[in-house]
XYZ file of C-alpha atoms in Angstrom:
449
model
C -75.874 -5.109 -28.353
C -79.171 -3.967 -29.806
C -81.180 -5.115 -27.315
C -78.926 -3.262 -24.415
C -80.881 -0.834 -24.168
C -82.173 1.232 -20.951
C -83.181 4.266 -21.017
C -82.485 4.886 -17.578
C -78.950 3.288 -17.592
C -79.103 0.818 -14.724
C -75.306 0.264 -13.823
C -74.535 -2.483 -10.710
C -72.333 -2.739 -8.207
C -69.654 -5.536 -7.628
C -70.805 -8.686 -5.201
C -68.251 -8.123 -1.937
C -66.149 -6.612 -0.046
C -66.035 -3.404 -3.206
C -69.484 -2.232 -2.570
C -67.882 -0.965 0.611
C -64.641 -0.005 -0.743
C -66.961 3.092 -2.238
C -68.465 5.069 -1.939
C -70.149 5.664 -5.695
C -71.997 2.249 -4.924
C -74.669 3.311 -4.199
C -76.383 1.443 -1.214
C -80.298 -0.505 -2.268
C -82.541 1.721 -0.172
C -81.764 4.894 -2.898
C -81.598 2.565 -6.529
C -85.320 2.630 -5.829
C -85.264 5.983 -4.745
C -82.975 7.376 -7.745
C -83.942 5.031 -10.098
C -87.816 6.611 -9.244
C -85.664 10.199 -10.115
C -84.383 8.979 -13.777
C -87.578 7.964 -14.143
C -89.065 11.740 -14.151
C -86.564 13.063 -15.927
C -84.465 14.110 -12.800
C -80.329 13.813 -13.571
C -79.560 10.267 -11.190
C -76.388 7.836 -11.333
C -78.415 4.353 -10.669
C -76.715 1.568 -9.457
C -77.584 -1.964 -10.049
C -78.364 -2.975 -6.135
C -75.089 -5.154 -4.661
C -75.445 -8.878 -4.865
C -78.298 -8.490 -9.137
C -77.950 -11.673 -9.810
C -80.042 -10.715 -13.609
C -77.577 -9.005 -16.292
C -77.421 -5.617 -16.310
C -79.221 -3.397 -19.428
C -76.154 -1.034 -21.876
C -77.230 2.300 -21.110
C -77.825 4.000 -24.706
C -75.142 5.997 -26.520
C -76.354 7.431 -28.665
C -75.052 10.522 -27.312
C -72.456 9.586 -29.242
C -70.884 10.232 -32.556
C -70.867 7.678 -34.598
C -67.899 6.029 -36.042
C -67.290 7.356 -40.228
C -67.632 5.309 -43.227
C -65.010 3.204 -43.949
C -64.172 4.132 -48.283
C -65.702 0.610 -50.388
C -62.403 -2.315 -50.848
C -60.349 -2.579 -52.997
C -58.204 -4.887 -54.848
C -58.862 -8.842 -53.867
C -62.550 -8.908 -52.217
C -63.567 -12.840 -51.313
C -67.302 -12.416 -49.309
C -68.248 -14.516 -46.552
C -71.765 -16.496 -45.545
C -70.410 -19.874 -42.413
C -67.793 -20.194 -40.027
C -66.257 -23.114 -43.461
C -65.788 -19.814 -46.119
C -64.388 -17.495 -43.000
C -61.322 -19.899 -41.995
C -60.632 -20.871 -45.815
C -60.804 -16.931 -47.132
C -57.818 -16.477 -43.971
C -55.203 -18.382 -46.220
C -56.756 -17.467 -49.351
C -56.645 -13.384 -49.088
C -54.111 -11.676 -51.050
C -52.489 -8.559 -49.589
C -54.248 -6.241 -50.060
C -57.833 -7.857 -49.926
C -61.175 -7.525 -47.808
C -62.805 -10.265 -46.172
C -66.807 -9.592 -46.501
C -68.537 -11.284 -43.341
C -72.242 -11.055 -44.580
C -74.819 -10.476 -41.499
C -74.628 -14.207 -38.955
C -73.436 -15.258 -35.823
C -70.963 -17.341 -36.051
C -69.893 -19.874 -33.727
C -66.082 -20.224 -34.449
C -65.155 -23.536 -33.187
C -61.270 -22.264 -32.424
C -59.103 -19.554 -32.527
C -58.565 -17.493 -35.271
C -56.506 -15.823 -36.640
C -54.895 -13.036 -40.021
C -50.723 -14.097 -40.466
C -51.481 -11.368 -44.056
C -50.092 -7.508 -44.956
C -52.895 -4.653 -45.781
C -56.211 -7.362 -45.189
C -59.023 -5.164 -44.134
C -61.781 -8.077 -41.793
C -64.831 -6.478 -42.149
C -68.682 -7.023 -42.523
C -70.439 -6.207 -45.598
C -72.850 -3.955 -44.035
C -71.203 -2.220 -42.148
C -73.165 -2.849 -39.192
C -71.250 -4.290 -35.762
C -74.067 -5.639 -34.065
C -74.876 -7.345 -37.168
C -71.458 -9.701 -37.532
C -71.004 -11.466 -34.207
C -68.004 -14.051 -34.280
C -68.735 -16.038 -31.224
C -66.078 -17.152 -28.842
C -68.590 -19.519 -26.790
C -67.997 -22.836 -29.119
C -64.678 -22.483 -28.911
C -62.241 -25.667 -27.646
C -59.445 -22.306 -27.317
C -59.188 -18.849 -24.708
C -58.101 -16.738 -27.803
C -61.190 -15.528 -30.698
C -58.934 -13.559 -33.213
C -55.841 -12.998 -33.346
C -52.928 -11.187 -35.730
C -50.327 -12.372 -36.074
C -46.222 -12.317 -38.897
C -48.049 -8.879 -40.354
C -48.544 -4.893 -40.949
C -51.808 -3.020 -42.043
C -54.828 -5.539 -41.453
C -58.204 -3.038 -40.376
C -60.921 -5.343 -38.601
C -63.726 -3.041 -38.518
C -67.930 -2.832 -37.940
C -68.268 -6.387 -36.156
C -68.491 -7.780 -32.843
C -66.791 -10.034 -30.718
C -67.748 -12.003 -27.697
C -68.285 -14.939 -24.626
C -64.154 -15.488 -25.002
C -61.977 -17.010 -21.628
C -59.311 -14.953 -22.600
C -58.213 -12.743 -24.913
C -61.077 -11.606 -27.590
C -58.421 -9.384 -30.901
C -54.312 -10.704 -29.355
C -52.073 -8.364 -31.578
C -48.731 -11.575 -31.223
C -46.740 -8.544 -30.764
C -43.800 -11.902 -30.230
C -43.905 -13.100 -33.060
C -44.226 -8.909 -35.220
C -47.801 -7.419 -35.442
C -48.180 -3.352 -36.685
C -49.642 -1.027 -37.891
C -53.234 -2.649 -36.780
C -56.998 -1.252 -36.625
C -59.540 -2.112 -35.096
C -62.266 0.267 -36.377
C -66.161 0.362 -34.835
C -66.487 -3.598 -33.962
C -67.873 -4.627 -30.452
C -66.096 -5.985 -27.890
C -68.081 -8.059 -25.301
C -67.830 -10.773 -22.542
C -64.265 -10.676 -23.258
C -63.014 -12.235 -19.692
C -59.538 -10.545 -19.304
C -58.553 -8.870 -22.185
C -61.321 -7.091 -24.777
C -57.870 -6.171 -26.945
C -54.186 -7.649 -25.860
C -49.830 -6.623 -27.495
C -48.032 -8.929 -24.986
C -44.319 -9.025 -24.233
C -42.123 -8.651 -26.924
C -38.777 -10.362 -26.464
C -35.612 -8.896 -24.978
C -33.831 -9.114 -27.653
C -36.361 -7.966 -30.416
C -37.052 -4.304 -28.866
C -37.197 -2.604 -31.764
C -37.666 -4.754 -33.854
C -40.839 -6.290 -32.986
C -42.384 -3.144 -30.427
C -46.634 -3.387 -31.685
C -45.889 -0.254 -34.064
C -48.927 2.821 -34.697
C -52.282 0.799 -33.815
C -55.248 2.490 -33.411
C -58.365 1.396 -31.758
C -61.221 3.710 -32.976
C -64.761 4.174 -32.111
C -64.934 1.254 -30.727
C -67.485 -0.427 -28.005
C -66.106 -2.819 -24.966
C -68.931 -4.006 -22.301
C -69.754 -6.776 -20.592
C -72.688 -8.059 -18.974
C -71.473 -8.575 -15.818
C -68.699 -8.806 -12.176
C -66.168 -11.302 -13.508
C -67.185 -14.677 -12.073
C -64.639 -17.411 -11.393
C -66.170 -19.556 -13.828
C -65.581 -17.002 -16.446
C -61.569 -18.239 -16.379
C -59.237 -20.793 -15.070
C -56.749 -18.942 -14.434
C -58.146 -16.850 -12.259
C -58.034 -18.235 -9.446
C -58.233 -17.054 -5.019
C -53.924 -18.016 -4.930
C -53.790 -15.921 -8.428
C -56.079 -12.683 -9.378
C -59.172 -13.137 -7.468
C -61.729 -12.632 -10.383
C -60.362 -9.297 -11.410
C -57.756 -10.463 -13.973
C -60.241 -8.228 -16.946
C -59.145 -5.459 -18.888
C -60.577 -3.981 -21.189
C -57.087 -2.564 -23.554
C -53.689 -3.906 -22.580
C -50.731 -2.999 -24.200
C -47.704 -3.767 -23.833
C -44.790 -2.007 -25.691
C -47.097 0.238 -27.669
C -45.321 2.663 -29.826
C -47.503 5.445 -31.443
C -50.829 4.758 -30.919
C -54.261 6.432 -31.178
C -56.879 4.995 -29.393
C -59.762 7.107 -29.696
C -63.584 7.016 -29.263
C -64.491 4.481 -27.586
C -66.740 3.593 -25.231
C -65.910 1.632 -22.465
C -68.691 0.560 -19.583
C -69.224 -2.619 -17.323
C -65.416 -3.497 -16.978
C -65.369 -5.298 -13.233
C -63.594 -7.973 -11.591
C -65.332 -10.635 -9.173
C -64.106 -7.672 -6.341
C -64.067 -4.190 -7.805
C -60.163 -5.151 -8.196
C -60.592 -5.600 -12.004
C -57.719 -3.659 -14.366
C -58.195 -0.481 -16.377
C -60.183 -0.617 -19.408
C -56.658 1.122 -20.856
C -54.064 0.026 -19.788
C -50.588 1.580 -21.229
C -47.343 -0.235 -20.376
C -43.927 -2.587 -19.946
C -41.891 1.196 -22.319
C -44.521 1.733 -24.681
C -43.781 5.596 -26.296
C -45.558 7.788 -27.760
C -49.557 6.906 -27.486
C -52.626 9.009 -27.616
C -55.519 8.503 -25.179
C -58.551 10.610 -26.071
C -61.937 11.246 -26.775
C -62.781 7.727 -24.770
C -66.378 7.318 -22.992
C -65.005 5.576 -19.361
C -68.013 4.673 -17.647
C -68.158 2.267 -14.111
C -65.192 -0.458 -14.520
C -63.403 -0.433 -11.684
C -60.250 1.149 -13.292
C -59.838 4.103 -15.682
C -56.927 5.636 -18.030
C -53.638 3.354 -16.302
C -50.419 4.353 -17.598
C -48.371 2.101 -16.270
C -48.772 0.510 -12.310
C -47.223 -0.406 -9.685
C -44.960 -3.817 -10.588
C -41.365 -2.757 -12.393
C -39.690 -5.598 -13.386
C -38.988 -5.485 -17.022
C -38.949 -1.529 -17.298
C -38.552 2.246 -14.948
C -40.210 2.919 -17.358
C -43.591 1.814 -18.367
C -44.756 5.124 -19.640
C -43.441 7.729 -20.984
C -44.241 11.200 -23.590
C -48.296 9.600 -24.060
C -50.984 12.040 -24.277
C -54.385 11.371 -21.771
C -56.758 14.298 -23.398
C -60.461 15.524 -23.552
C -61.496 11.485 -21.295
C -65.619 10.783 -19.728
C -64.664 9.772 -16.922
C -67.467 8.250 -14.983
C -67.166 6.338 -11.439
C -63.698 4.568 -11.481
C -63.406 4.228 -8.104
C -59.311 1.753 -8.305
C -58.128 4.852 -10.595
C -60.166 7.264 -12.993
C -56.414 8.503 -13.933
C -53.166 6.428 -12.819
C -49.453 7.827 -13.743
C -47.412 5.630 -12.034
C -43.718 4.615 -13.028
C -44.076 7.389 -16.269
C -41.584 10.021 -18.107
C -42.447 12.592 -19.531
C -46.792 12.290 -20.264
C -49.539 14.606 -20.009
C -52.851 14.104 -17.753
C -54.875 17.308 -20.146
C -58.348 18.239 -19.919
C -60.087 15.373 -19.077
C -63.378 15.405 -16.907
C -63.552 12.700 -14.035
C -67.066 12.407 -11.552
C -66.730 9.952 -9.096
C -67.852 12.617 -6.119
C -68.148 9.833 -3.047
C -64.881 7.932 -4.182
C -62.929 5.723 -0.630
C -60.536 5.229 -2.141
C -59.979 9.436 -3.711
C -58.129 8.453 -6.204
C -59.583 10.210 -9.499
C -56.206 11.572 -10.873
C -54.103 9.399 -9.169
C -49.588 10.181 -8.566
C -47.915 7.485 -7.426
C -43.433 5.999 -7.816
C -41.313 7.792 -10.398
C -43.429 10.584 -12.885
C -40.305 12.605 -13.670
C -41.540 15.145 -16.117
C -45.216 14.976 -16.061
C -47.550 16.930 -16.763
C -51.633 16.890 -15.912
C -53.075 20.466 -16.639
C -56.827 22.576 -17.056
C -58.994 19.125 -15.921
C -62.211 18.643 -13.880
C -62.502 16.066 -11.043
C -66.296 16.256 -9.910
C -65.135 14.464 -6.506
C -62.219 15.385 -4.667
C -58.983 16.121 -4.557
C -56.461 14.174 -6.521
C -53.916 12.321 -5.305
C -50.241 13.232 -5.070
C -47.495 10.395 -3.501
C -44.946 10.581 -5.921
C -41.442 12.097 -5.127
C -40.645 13.134 -8.837
C -40.887 16.997 -9.980
C -44.278 17.467 -12.032
C -46.482 19.761 -12.664
C -49.902 20.743 -11.915
C -51.503 23.887 -13.552
C -54.990 24.976 -13.738
C -56.706 21.893 -12.865
C -60.648 22.197 -10.832
C -62.533 20.914 -8.125
C -65.855 20.544 -7.039
C -68.204 18.318 -6.911
C -70.192 19.877 -9.802
C -73.367 16.600 -10.674
C -75.814 18.736 -11.642
C -74.731 20.500 -14.352
C -73.478 17.820 -16.514
C -75.967 16.057 -19.210
C -76.412 12.963 -18.047
C -74.043 10.989 -15.290
C -75.711 7.569 -15.810
C -74.151 7.136 -20.265
C -71.459 8.806 -19.116
C -72.396 12.635 -21.165
C -70.642 14.901 -19.040
C -70.687 17.462 -21.636
C -71.937 20.777 -19.054
C -75.139 22.230 -19.587
C -73.696 25.704 -19.423
C -70.101 26.794 -18.587
C -69.660 27.014 -14.275
C -69.962 30.002 -12.553
C -66.330 30.896 -11.615
C -62.992 32.303 -12.780
C -60.707 29.887 -11.558
C -63.573 26.749 -14.349
C -61.199 29.143 -17.011
C -57.722 28.141 -17.983
C -55.663 29.770 -21.014
C -55.159 27.145 -23.918
C -52.793 24.476 -24.752
C -50.923 24.137 -27.021
C -51.362 20.569 -27.336
C -55.175 21.068 -26.819
C -56.728 22.900 -29.147
C -59.704 20.943 -29.344
C -62.276 19.292 -26.814
C -64.438 16.169 -26.655
C -66.605 17.723 -29.252
C -63.419 18.589 -31.802
C -64.931 22.092 -30.969
C -61.453 24.424 -31.541
C -60.750 26.213 -28.395
C -61.106 29.396 -26.880
C -58.113 31.302 -26.086
C -59.747 31.463 -22.390
C -60.995 27.578 -22.252
C -63.353 25.822 -19.684
C -61.605 22.976 -17.515
C -62.615 19.731 -17.990
C -62.720 17.654 -22.004
C -65.985 19.299 -22.619
C -66.079 23.693 -23.417
C -69.633 24.455 -22.695
C -70.910 26.800 -25.797
C -71.416 30.504 -23.856
C -76.046 30.739 -24.012
C -76.448 33.756 -26.790
């Protein structure tokens, strides 16, 4: 990951129809002008031209706080430095033990699984770029699985290059209280983190509970292509079956402080960077940064085959979203969910979906969001509550759009940008206490002294 750095923050648009679908994709003639502007310090969102084949470079996200270190391991500690030792350690480790990976590039020949309660898998150095679990040579389509256990933590490492799922929480076999912490999830061509559907007769027993995904970086070097996934064909998903986190029947999860960049389908119609559905409940999504993905945060979708409601009592607050033309934030078949104090920037979005509310959304509250672009799309007949949302293109007020930094340089000079503090959002993106009369969006900028 360390070699993917570019101070200009160059992005690319998907080839094909998506370049016409959204004006968030910038024409070729604009690229040189905007690149020049960026090189001399002028703010601009810069995108690669449509059919560029080279891998895009990951922007510098060093403006974000680093993950707090985990405490030293307790109990049994197994140190490994080879692939063979890693697979052996997964079978030997006792409940409460830790597997410490020495720095190195581990090419996994097959699917790797943890299935012991309260086990931690982490890098010895605590540096996530120094330990890489690579699926490029694996004979399987999934990389790291967790099954038949509770309390597993995976931290401070990178997974990359697998056809289907990177981290697979096998919910149908019991998988609770999993923590994925300070990891890099790179070039995973279906889902970076997947928690699938559980058997209907065991929903209450098996629905994955109290999991956490925090301080992780999800990114792909380029839009998905045919050769990445033999199951994603013109007669299935047309090369767009790719996303970041996809969880079903989740209970009490926290998804916070992550970065998602470049999660894109072949024609610009990828699934959500964060996709919560199939009767998920009480999920908190906060302080995430989503940049140049096809879809941002999706509470539900339009497919309603098994459950009448996709998301119940879920909270989406204090997130930054840049350039997600399919949906910035989506509410689709939800119940009593809240979308509060988010900042979404896509000023020329043709689909006009910075926030989209569609189908049944009884009890939904959408309040105090800053939309730098078109008005939200309300396509529901359900009684919902809209309060204090502010819509205006304010590109020049953001710190660094290309790197997803939607902090405001200064408060917006409009009385409508100030709203009463909500009890569910007493802090802003930086965990600073909000004033009684606070600013719309995820960031409460400091007043000039």
